[in-house]
């Protein structure tokens, strides 16, 4: 093993992977713009701000790598200095994490209709942001890397709360979607896709957060944790963009599985001209109401006559 394998190596891997994920962010961002969703202003601000932060952070990463392997090539003393790009990692990770987690907590609030659940999760996420903010400011104020040893409690608090927040959000979303299942195959098909999406995106962010936490607490003599810290901000952006873009695919699934679907019905239920719906939750409600319309008009010919009251109960249970 080389002399700098566990110092420069993890930094190189983290910055390169961060740049690769930024390419995925730009692809999703271009797709989001091309779909021309008529989202509310807060939704658009979330997307644009996350992409802007990612762009700045990727540029900082390239600058840091250039300073390390080009400008200071053959200067091992540079590794002992406190560099502002590395010191600012906590800030550039905490900001997109808080934006993404707040966005998802809003989804939890809609699905659960509970301020206690969504507020409790948001409190954990905000605690993570405060810890990261304190860590970043103190790290930037340090003049020598040896002074970073006093920041370990803040770092552990930040990574622990961030990981806990991601796990809580993912688990709550899966529980809510699972609870909303009905006896209708088309609605359940949409819910299955939403559950798989919640698992994949939540698992992705949780893996990076856990990797950062474990590497930092169990192996502090190396820079292995940096491999997870540099790209984790891009992971949060990808999570939000995927959550927004998936609405178009869900609309296509709805049309392909509904033989009685028509453009007039979708517009009358609040869909936009391109078939997109205001949010995933509203789309789930539309699916259930849509099933009710079919039963009411074709109940006798499909063999479902006499189950109107049962369907009303399902509607009340799953409406968000």
Coordinates of N, CA and C in Angstrom, one line a residue, residues 28-194:
X28 N -31.2 14.8 -15.0 CA -32.5 14.8 -14.4 C -33.1 16.2 -14.4
X29 N -32.2 17.2 -14.2 CA -32.6 18.6 -14.2 C -33.1 19.0 -15.6
X30 N -32.4 18.6 -16.7 CA -32.8 18.8 -18.0 C -34.2 18.1 -18.3
X31 N -34.3 16.9 -17.8 CA -35.6 16.2 -18.0 C -36.7 16.9 -17.3
X32 N -36.5 17.4 -16.1 CA -37.5 18.1 -15.3 C -38.0 19.4 -16.1
X33 N -37.0 20.1 -16.6 CA -37.3 21.3 -17.4 C -38.1 21.0 -18.7
X34 N -37.7 19.9 -19.3 CA -38.4 19.5 -20.6 C -39.8 19.1 -20.4
X35 N -40.1 18.5 -19.2 CA -41.5 18.0 -19.0 C -42.4 19.2 -18.7
X36 N -41.9 20.4 -18.4 CA -42.7 21.6 -18.2 C -43.8 21.4 -17.2
X37 N -43.5 20.9 -16.0 CA -44.5 20.8 -15.0 C -44.9 22.2 -14.5
X38 N -46.2 22.3 -14.2 CA -46.7 23.6 -13.7 C -46.7 23.5 -12.2
X39 N -45.5 23.3 -11.6 CA -45.3 23.2 -10.2 C -45.4 24.6 -9.5
X40 N -45.8 24.6 -8.3 CA -45.8 25.8 -7.5 C -44.4 26.4 -7.4
X41 N -44.3 27.7 -7.0 CA -43.0 28.4 -6.9 C -42.1 27.7 -5.9
X42 N -42.5 27.3 -4.7 CA -41.6 26.6 -3.8 C -41.0 25.4 -4.4
X43 N -41.7 24.6 -5.2 CA -41.1 23.4 -5.8 C -40.0 23.8 -6.7
X44 N -40.2 24.8 -7.5 CA -39.2 25.2 -8.5 C -38.0 25.8 -7.8
X45 N -38.2 26.5 -6.7 CA -37.1 27.1 -6.0 C -36.2 26.0 -5.4
X46 N -36.9 24.9 -4.9 CA -36.1 23.8 -4.4 C -35.2 23.2 -5.4
X47 N -35.8 22.9 -6.6 CA -35.0 22.3 -7.7 C -33.9 23.2 -8.1
X48 N -34.1 24.5 -8.4 CA -33.1 25.4 -8.9 C -32.0 25.6 -7.9
X49 N -32.4 25.7 -6.6 CA -31.4 26.0 -5.6 C -30.5 24.8 -5.4
X50 N -31.1 23.6 -5.4 CA -30.3 22.4 -5.2 C -29.2 22.2 -6.4
X51 N -29.7 22.5 -7.6 CA -28.8 22.4 -8.8 C -27.7 23.4 -8.7
X52 N -28.0 24.6 -8.2 CA -27.0 25.7 -8.1 C -26.0 25.3 -7.0
X53 N -26.4 24.8 -5.9 CA -25.5 24.4 -4.8 C -24.6 23.3 -5.3
X54 N -25.2 22.3 -6.0 CA -24.4 21.2 -6.6 C -23.3 21.7 -7.5
X55 N -23.7 22.7 -8.4 CA -22.7 23.2 -9.4 C -21.5 23.9 -8.6
X56 N -21.8 24.7 -7.6 CA -20.8 25.3 -6.9 C -19.9 24.3 -6.2
X57 N -20.5 23.3 -5.6 CA -19.7 22.3 -4.8 C -18.8 21.5 -5.7
X58 N -19.3 21.1 -6.9 CA -18.5 20.4 -7.8 C -17.3 21.2 -8.3
X59 N -17.5 22.5 -8.5 CA -16.4 23.4 -8.9 C -15.3 23.4 -7.8
X60 N -15.8 23.5 -6.5 CA -14.9 23.6 -5.4 C -14.1 22.3 -5.3
X61 N -14.8 21.1 -5.5 CA -14.1 19.9 -5.5 C -13.0 19.7 -6.5
X62 N -13.2 20.2 -7.7 CA -12.2 20.2 -8.8 C -11.0 21.1 -8.4
X63 N -11.3 22.2 -7.8 CA -10.3 23.1 -7.4 C -9.4 22.5 -6.3
X64 N -10.1 21.8 -5.3 CA -9.4 21.2 -4.2 C -8.5 20.1 -4.7
X65 N -9.0 19.3 -5.7 CA -8.2 18.2 -6.3 C -7.0 18.8 -7.0
X66 N -7.2 19.9 -7.7 CA -6.1 20.5 -8.5 C -5.0 21.0 -7.5
X67 N -5.4 21.6 -6.4 CA -4.4 22.1 -5.5 C -3.6 21.0 -4.9
X68 N -4.3 19.8 -4.7 CA -3.7 18.7 -4.0 C -2.7 18.0 -4.9
X69 N -3.1 17.7 -6.1 CA -2.3 16.8 -7.0 C -1.5 17.5 -8.0
X70 N -1.7 18.8 -8.2 CA -1.0 19.6 -9.2 C -0.1 20.7 -8.6
X71 N -0.8 21.6 -8.0 CA -0.1 22.8 -7.4 C 0.8 22.4 -6.3
X72 N 0.4 21.4 -5.5 CA 1.2 21.0 -4.3 C 1.8 19.6 -4.5
X73 N 2.0 19.2 -5.7 CA 2.6 17.9 -6.0 C 4.0 17.9 -5.4
X74 N 4.3 16.8 -4.6 CA 5.6 16.7 -4.0 C 5.8 17.6 -2.8
X75 N 4.7 18.0 -2.2 CA 4.7 18.9 -1.0 C 3.8 18.2 0.1
X76 N 4.4 17.2 0.7 CA 3.6 16.5 1.7 C 3.1 17.4 2.9
X77 N 3.8 18.5 3.2 CA 3.4 19.3 4.3 C 2.0 19.9 4.0
X78 N 1.6 20.0 2.8 CA 0.3 20.6 2.4 C -0.8 19.7 3.0
X79 N -0.6 18.4 3.2 CA -1.6 17.6 3.8 C -1.9 17.9 5.2
X80 N -1.0 18.5 5.9 CA -1.2 18.8 7.3 C -1.9 20.1 7.6
X81 N -2.1 20.9 6.5 CA -2.8 22.2 6.6 C -4.3 22.0 6.6
X82 N -5.0 23.0 7.2 CA -6.5 23.0 7.1 C -6.9 23.7 5.9
X83 N -7.6 23.0 5.0 CA -8.0 23.5 3.7 C -9.5 23.9 3.7
X84 N -9.8 25.0 3.2 CA -11.2 25.5 3.3 C -12.1 24.6 2.5
X85 N -11.7 24.1 1.3 CA -12.7 23.2 0.6 C -13.1 22.0 1.4
X86 N -12.2 21.4 2.1 CA -12.5 20.2 3.0 C -13.3 20.7 4.2
X87 N -12.9 21.8 4.8 CA -13.6 22.4 6.0 C -15.0 22.7 5.7
X88 N -15.3 23.1 4.5 CA -16.7 23.5 4.1 C -17.6 22.3 3.7
X89 N -17.1 21.1 3.7 CA -17.8 20.0 3.3 C -19.2 19.8 4.1
X90 N -19.1 20.1 5.4 CA -20.3 19.9 6.2 C -21.4 20.9 5.8
X91 N -21.0 22.1 5.5 CA -22.0 23.1 5.1 C -22.6 22.7 3.7
X92 N -21.8 22.3 2.8 CA -22.3 22.0 1.4 C -23.1 20.7 1.4
X93 N -23.0 19.9 2.5 CA -23.7 18.7 2.6 C -25.0 18.9 3.4
X94 N -24.9 19.7 4.4 CA -26.1 20.0 5.3 C -27.2 20.8 4.6
X95 N -26.8 21.8 3.8 CA -27.8 22.6 3.1 C -28.7 21.8 2.2
X96 N -28.2 21.1 1.2 CA -29.1 20.3 0.3 C -29.8 19.2 1.1
X97 N -29.1 18.6 2.2 CA -29.8 17.6 3.0 C -31.0 18.2 3.7
X98 N -30.9 19.4 4.2 CA -32.1 20.0 4.9 C -33.2 20.4 3.9
X99 N -32.8 20.9 2.8 CA -33.8 21.2 1.7 C -34.6 19.9 1.3
X100 N -33.8 18.9 1.0 CA -34.4 17.6 0.6 C -35.3 17.0 1.7
X101 N -34.8 17.0 2.9 CA -35.5 16.4 4.0 C -36.8 17.2 4.4
X102 N -36.7 18.5 4.3 CA -37.9 19.3 4.5 C -38.9 19.0 3.5
X103 N -38.5 18.9 2.2 CA -39.4 18.6 1.1 C -40.1 17.3 1.4
X104 N -39.4 16.3 1.8 CA -39.9 14.9 2.0 C -40.8 14.9 3.3
X105 N -40.4 15.7 4.3 CA -41.3 15.8 5.5 C -42.6 16.4 5.1
X106 N -42.6 17.3 4.1 CA -43.9 17.9 3.7 C -44.8 16.8 3.1
X107 N -44.1 15.9 2.3 CA -44.9 14.7 1.8 C -45.4 13.8 2.9
X108 N -44.6 13.6 3.9 CA -45.0 12.8 5.1 C -46.2 13.5 5.8
X109 N -46.2 14.8 5.9 CA -47.3 15.6 6.5 C -48.6 15.4 5.7
X110 N -48.5 15.3 4.4 CA -49.7 15.1 3.6 C -50.2 13.7 3.7
X111 N -49.3 12.7 3.7 CA -49.7 11.3 3.7 C -50.3 10.9 5.1
X112 N -49.6 11.4 6.2 CA -50.0 11.0 7.5 C -51.1 11.9 8.1
X113 N -51.2 13.2 7.6 CA -52.1 14.2 8.2 C -51.8 14.4 9.7
X114 N -50.5 14.3 10.0 CA -50.1 14.4 11.4 C -48.9 15.3 11.5
X115 N -49.1 16.4 12.2 CA -48.0 17.4 12.5 C -47.0 16.8 13.5
X116 N -47.5 15.9 14.3 CA -46.6 15.3 15.3 C -45.5 14.4 14.6
X117 N -45.9 13.6 13.7 CA -45.0 12.7 13.0 C -44.0 13.5 12.1
X118 N -44.6 14.3 11.3 CA -43.8 15.1 10.3 C -42.9 16.1 11.1
X119 N -43.5 16.7 12.2 CA -42.7 17.7 13.0 C -41.6 17.0 13.7
X120 N -41.8 15.8 14.2 CA -40.7 15.1 14.9 C -39.6 14.7 14.0
X121 N -39.9 14.3 12.8 CA -38.9 14.0 11.8 C -38.1 15.2 11.4
X122 N -38.8 16.3 11.2 CA -38.2 17.6 10.8 C -37.3 18.1 11.9
X123 N -37.7 17.9 13.1 CA -36.9 18.3 14.3 C -35.5 17.6 14.3
X124 N -35.5 16.3 14.0 CA -34.3 15.5 13.9 C -33.4 16.0 12.8
X125 N -34.0 16.3 11.6 CA -33.3 16.8 10.5 C -32.7 18.2 10.7
X126 N -33.5 19.0 11.4 CA -33.0 20.4 11.7 C -31.8 20.3 12.7
X127 N -31.9 19.4 13.7 CA -30.8 19.1 14.6 C -29.5 18.7 13.9
X128 N -29.7 17.9 12.8 CA -28.5 17.5 12.0 C -27.9 18.8 11.3
X129 N -28.8 19.6 10.8 CA -28.3 20.8 10.1 C -27.5 21.7 11.1
X130 N -28.1 21.9 12.3 CA -27.4 22.8 13.3 C -26.0 22.2 13.6
X131 N -25.9 20.9 13.8 CA -24.7 20.3 14.1 C -23.7 20.5 13.0
X132 N -24.1 20.3 11.8 CA -23.2 20.5 10.6 C -22.8 21.9 10.5
X133 N -23.7 22.9 10.7 CA -23.4 24.3 10.6 C -22.3 24.7 11.6
X134 N -22.5 24.2 12.9 CA -21.5 24.5 13.9 C -20.1 23.8 13.5
X135 N -20.2 22.6 13.0 CA -19.0 21.9 12.6 C -18.3 22.7 11.5
X136 N -19.0 23.1 10.5 CA -18.4 23.8 9.3 C -17.8 25.1 9.7
X137 N -18.5 25.9 10.5 CA -17.9 27.2 10.9 C -16.7 27.0 11.8
X138 N -16.7 26.1 12.7 CA -15.5 25.8 13.5 C -14.3 25.3 12.7
X139 N -14.6 24.4 11.7 CA -13.6 23.9 10.8 C -13.0 24.9 10.0
X140 N -13.8 25.9 9.5 CA -13.2 26.9 8.7 C -12.4 27.9 9.5
X141 N -12.7 28.0 10.8 CA -11.9 28.9 11.6 C -10.6 28.3 12.1
X142 N -10.4 27.0 11.9 CA -9.2 26.3 12.3 C -8.0 26.7 11.4
X143 N -6.9 26.8 11.9 CA -5.7 27.2 11.1 C -4.8 26.0 10.9
X144 N -5.0 24.9 11.6 CA -4.2 23.7 11.5 C -5.1 22.5 11.6
X145 N -4.8 21.4 10.9 CA -5.6 20.3 10.8 C -5.7 19.5 12.2
X146 N -4.7 19.7 13.0 CA -4.7 19.1 14.3 C -5.9 19.7 15.2
X147 N -6.3 20.9 14.9 CA -7.4 21.5 15.6 C -8.8 20.8 15.3
X148 N -8.8 20.1 14.3 CA -10.1 19.4 13.9 C -10.5 18.3 14.8
X149 N -9.5 17.8 15.6 CA -9.8 16.7 16.6 C -10.8 17.1 17.6
X150 N -10.9 18.4 17.9 CA -11.9 18.9 18.9 C -13.3 18.9 18.3
X151 N -13.5 18.7 17.0 CA -14.8 18.8 16.3 C -15.4 17.4 16.2
X152 N -14.8 16.4 16.8 CA -15.4 15.1 16.6 C -16.8 15.0 17.2
X153 N -17.1 15.5 18.4 CA -18.5 15.4 18.9 C -19.5 16.0 17.9
X154 N -19.2 17.2 17.4 CA -20.2 17.8 16.4 C -20.3 17.0 15.2
X155 N -19.2 16.4 14.7 CA -19.3 15.5 13.5 C -20.1 14.3 13.7
X156 N -19.9 13.7 14.9 CA -20.7 12.5 15.2 C -22.2 12.8 15.3
X157 N -22.5 13.9 16.0 CA -23.9 14.4 16.1 C -24.5 14.6 14.8
X158 N -23.8 15.3 13.9 CA -24.3 15.6 12.6 C -24.6 14.3 11.8
X159 N -23.6 13.5 11.7 CA -23.8 12.3 10.8 C -24.9 11.3 11.4
X160 N -24.9 11.2 12.8 CA -25.9 10.4 13.4 C -27.4 10.9 13.2
X161 N -27.6 12.2 13.4 CA -28.9 12.7 13.2 C -29.3 12.7 11.7
X162 N -28.4 12.9 10.8 CA -28.7 12.9 9.4 C -29.1 11.5 9.0
X163 N -28.4 10.5 9.4 CA -28.7 9.1 9.1 C -30.1 8.8 9.7
X164 N -30.3 9.2 10.9 CA -31.6 8.9 11.6 C -32.8 9.5 10.9
X165 N -32.6 10.8 10.4 CA -33.6 11.5 9.7 C -34.0 10.8 8.4
X166 N -32.9 10.3 7.6 CA -33.2 9.6 6.4 C -33.9 8.3 6.6
X167 N -33.6 7.6 7.6 CA -34.2 6.3 7.9 C -35.7 6.5 8.3
X168 N -35.9 7.6 9.1 CA -37.3 7.9 9.6 C -38.2 8.3 8.4
X169 N -37.7 9.1 7.5 CA -38.4 9.5 6.4 C -38.8 8.4 5.5
X170 N -37.8 7.5 5.2 CA -38.0 6.4 4.3 C -39.0 5.4 4.9
X171 N -38.8 5.1 6.2 CA -39.7 4.2 6.9 C -41.2 4.7 6.9
X172 N -41.3 6.0 7.2 CA -42.7 6.5 7.3 C -43.4 6.5 6.0
X173 N -42.6 6.9 4.9 CA -43.2 6.9 3.6 C -43.7 5.5 3.1
X174 N -42.9 4.5 3.4 CA -43.2 3.1 3.0 C -44.4 2.7 3.8
X175 N -44.5 3.0 5.1 CA -45.6 2.6 6.0 C -46.9 3.3 5.5
X176 N -46.8 4.6 5.1 CA -48.0 5.3 4.7 C -48.5 4.7 3.3
X177 N -47.6 4.4 2.4 CA -48.0 3.9 1.1 C -48.6 2.5 1.3
X178 N -47.9 1.7 2.1 CA -48.4 0.3 2.3 C -49.8 0.3 2.9
X179 N -50.1 1.2 3.8 CA -51.3 1.4 4.5 C -52.4 1.8 3.5
X180 N -52.1 2.5 2.5 CA -53.1 3.0 1.5 C -53.5 2.0 0.5
X181 N -53.0 0.8 0.5 CA -53.4 -0.2 -0.5 C -54.9 -0.4 -0.5
X182 N -55.5 -0.7 -1.7 CA -56.9 -0.9 -1.8 C -57.1 -2.3 -2.5
X183 N -58.3 -2.6 -2.8 CA -58.6 -3.9 -3.5 C -58.5 -3.7 -5.0
X184 N -58.0 -2.6 -5.5 CA -58.0 -2.4 -7.0 C -56.6 -2.5 -7.5
X185 N -56.4 -3.3 -8.5 CA -55.1 -3.6 -9.1 C -54.4 -2.4 -9.6
X186 N -55.1 -1.5 -10.3 CA -54.5 -0.4 -10.9 C -54.0 0.6 -9.8
X187 N -54.7 0.8 -8.8 CA -54.2 1.7 -7.7 C -53.1 1.0 -7.0
X188 N -53.1 -0.3 -6.7 CA -52.0 -1.0 -6.1 C -50.8 -1.0 -6.9
X189 N -50.9 -1.0 -8.2 CA -49.8 -1.0 -9.1 C -49.0 0.3 -9.0
X190 N -49.8 1.5 -8.9 CA -49.1 2.8 -8.7 C -48.5 2.8 -7.3
X191 N -49.1 2.3 -6.3 CA -48.5 2.3 -4.9 C -47.3 1.4 -4.9
X192 N -47.3 0.3 -5.6 CA -46.1 -0.5 -5.6 C -44.9 0.2 -6.2
X193 N -45.1 1.0 -7.2 CA -44.0 1.8 -7.8 C -43.5 2.9 -6.9
X194 N -44.5 3.5 -6.2 CA -44.1 4.5 -5.2 C -43.3 3.9 -4.0

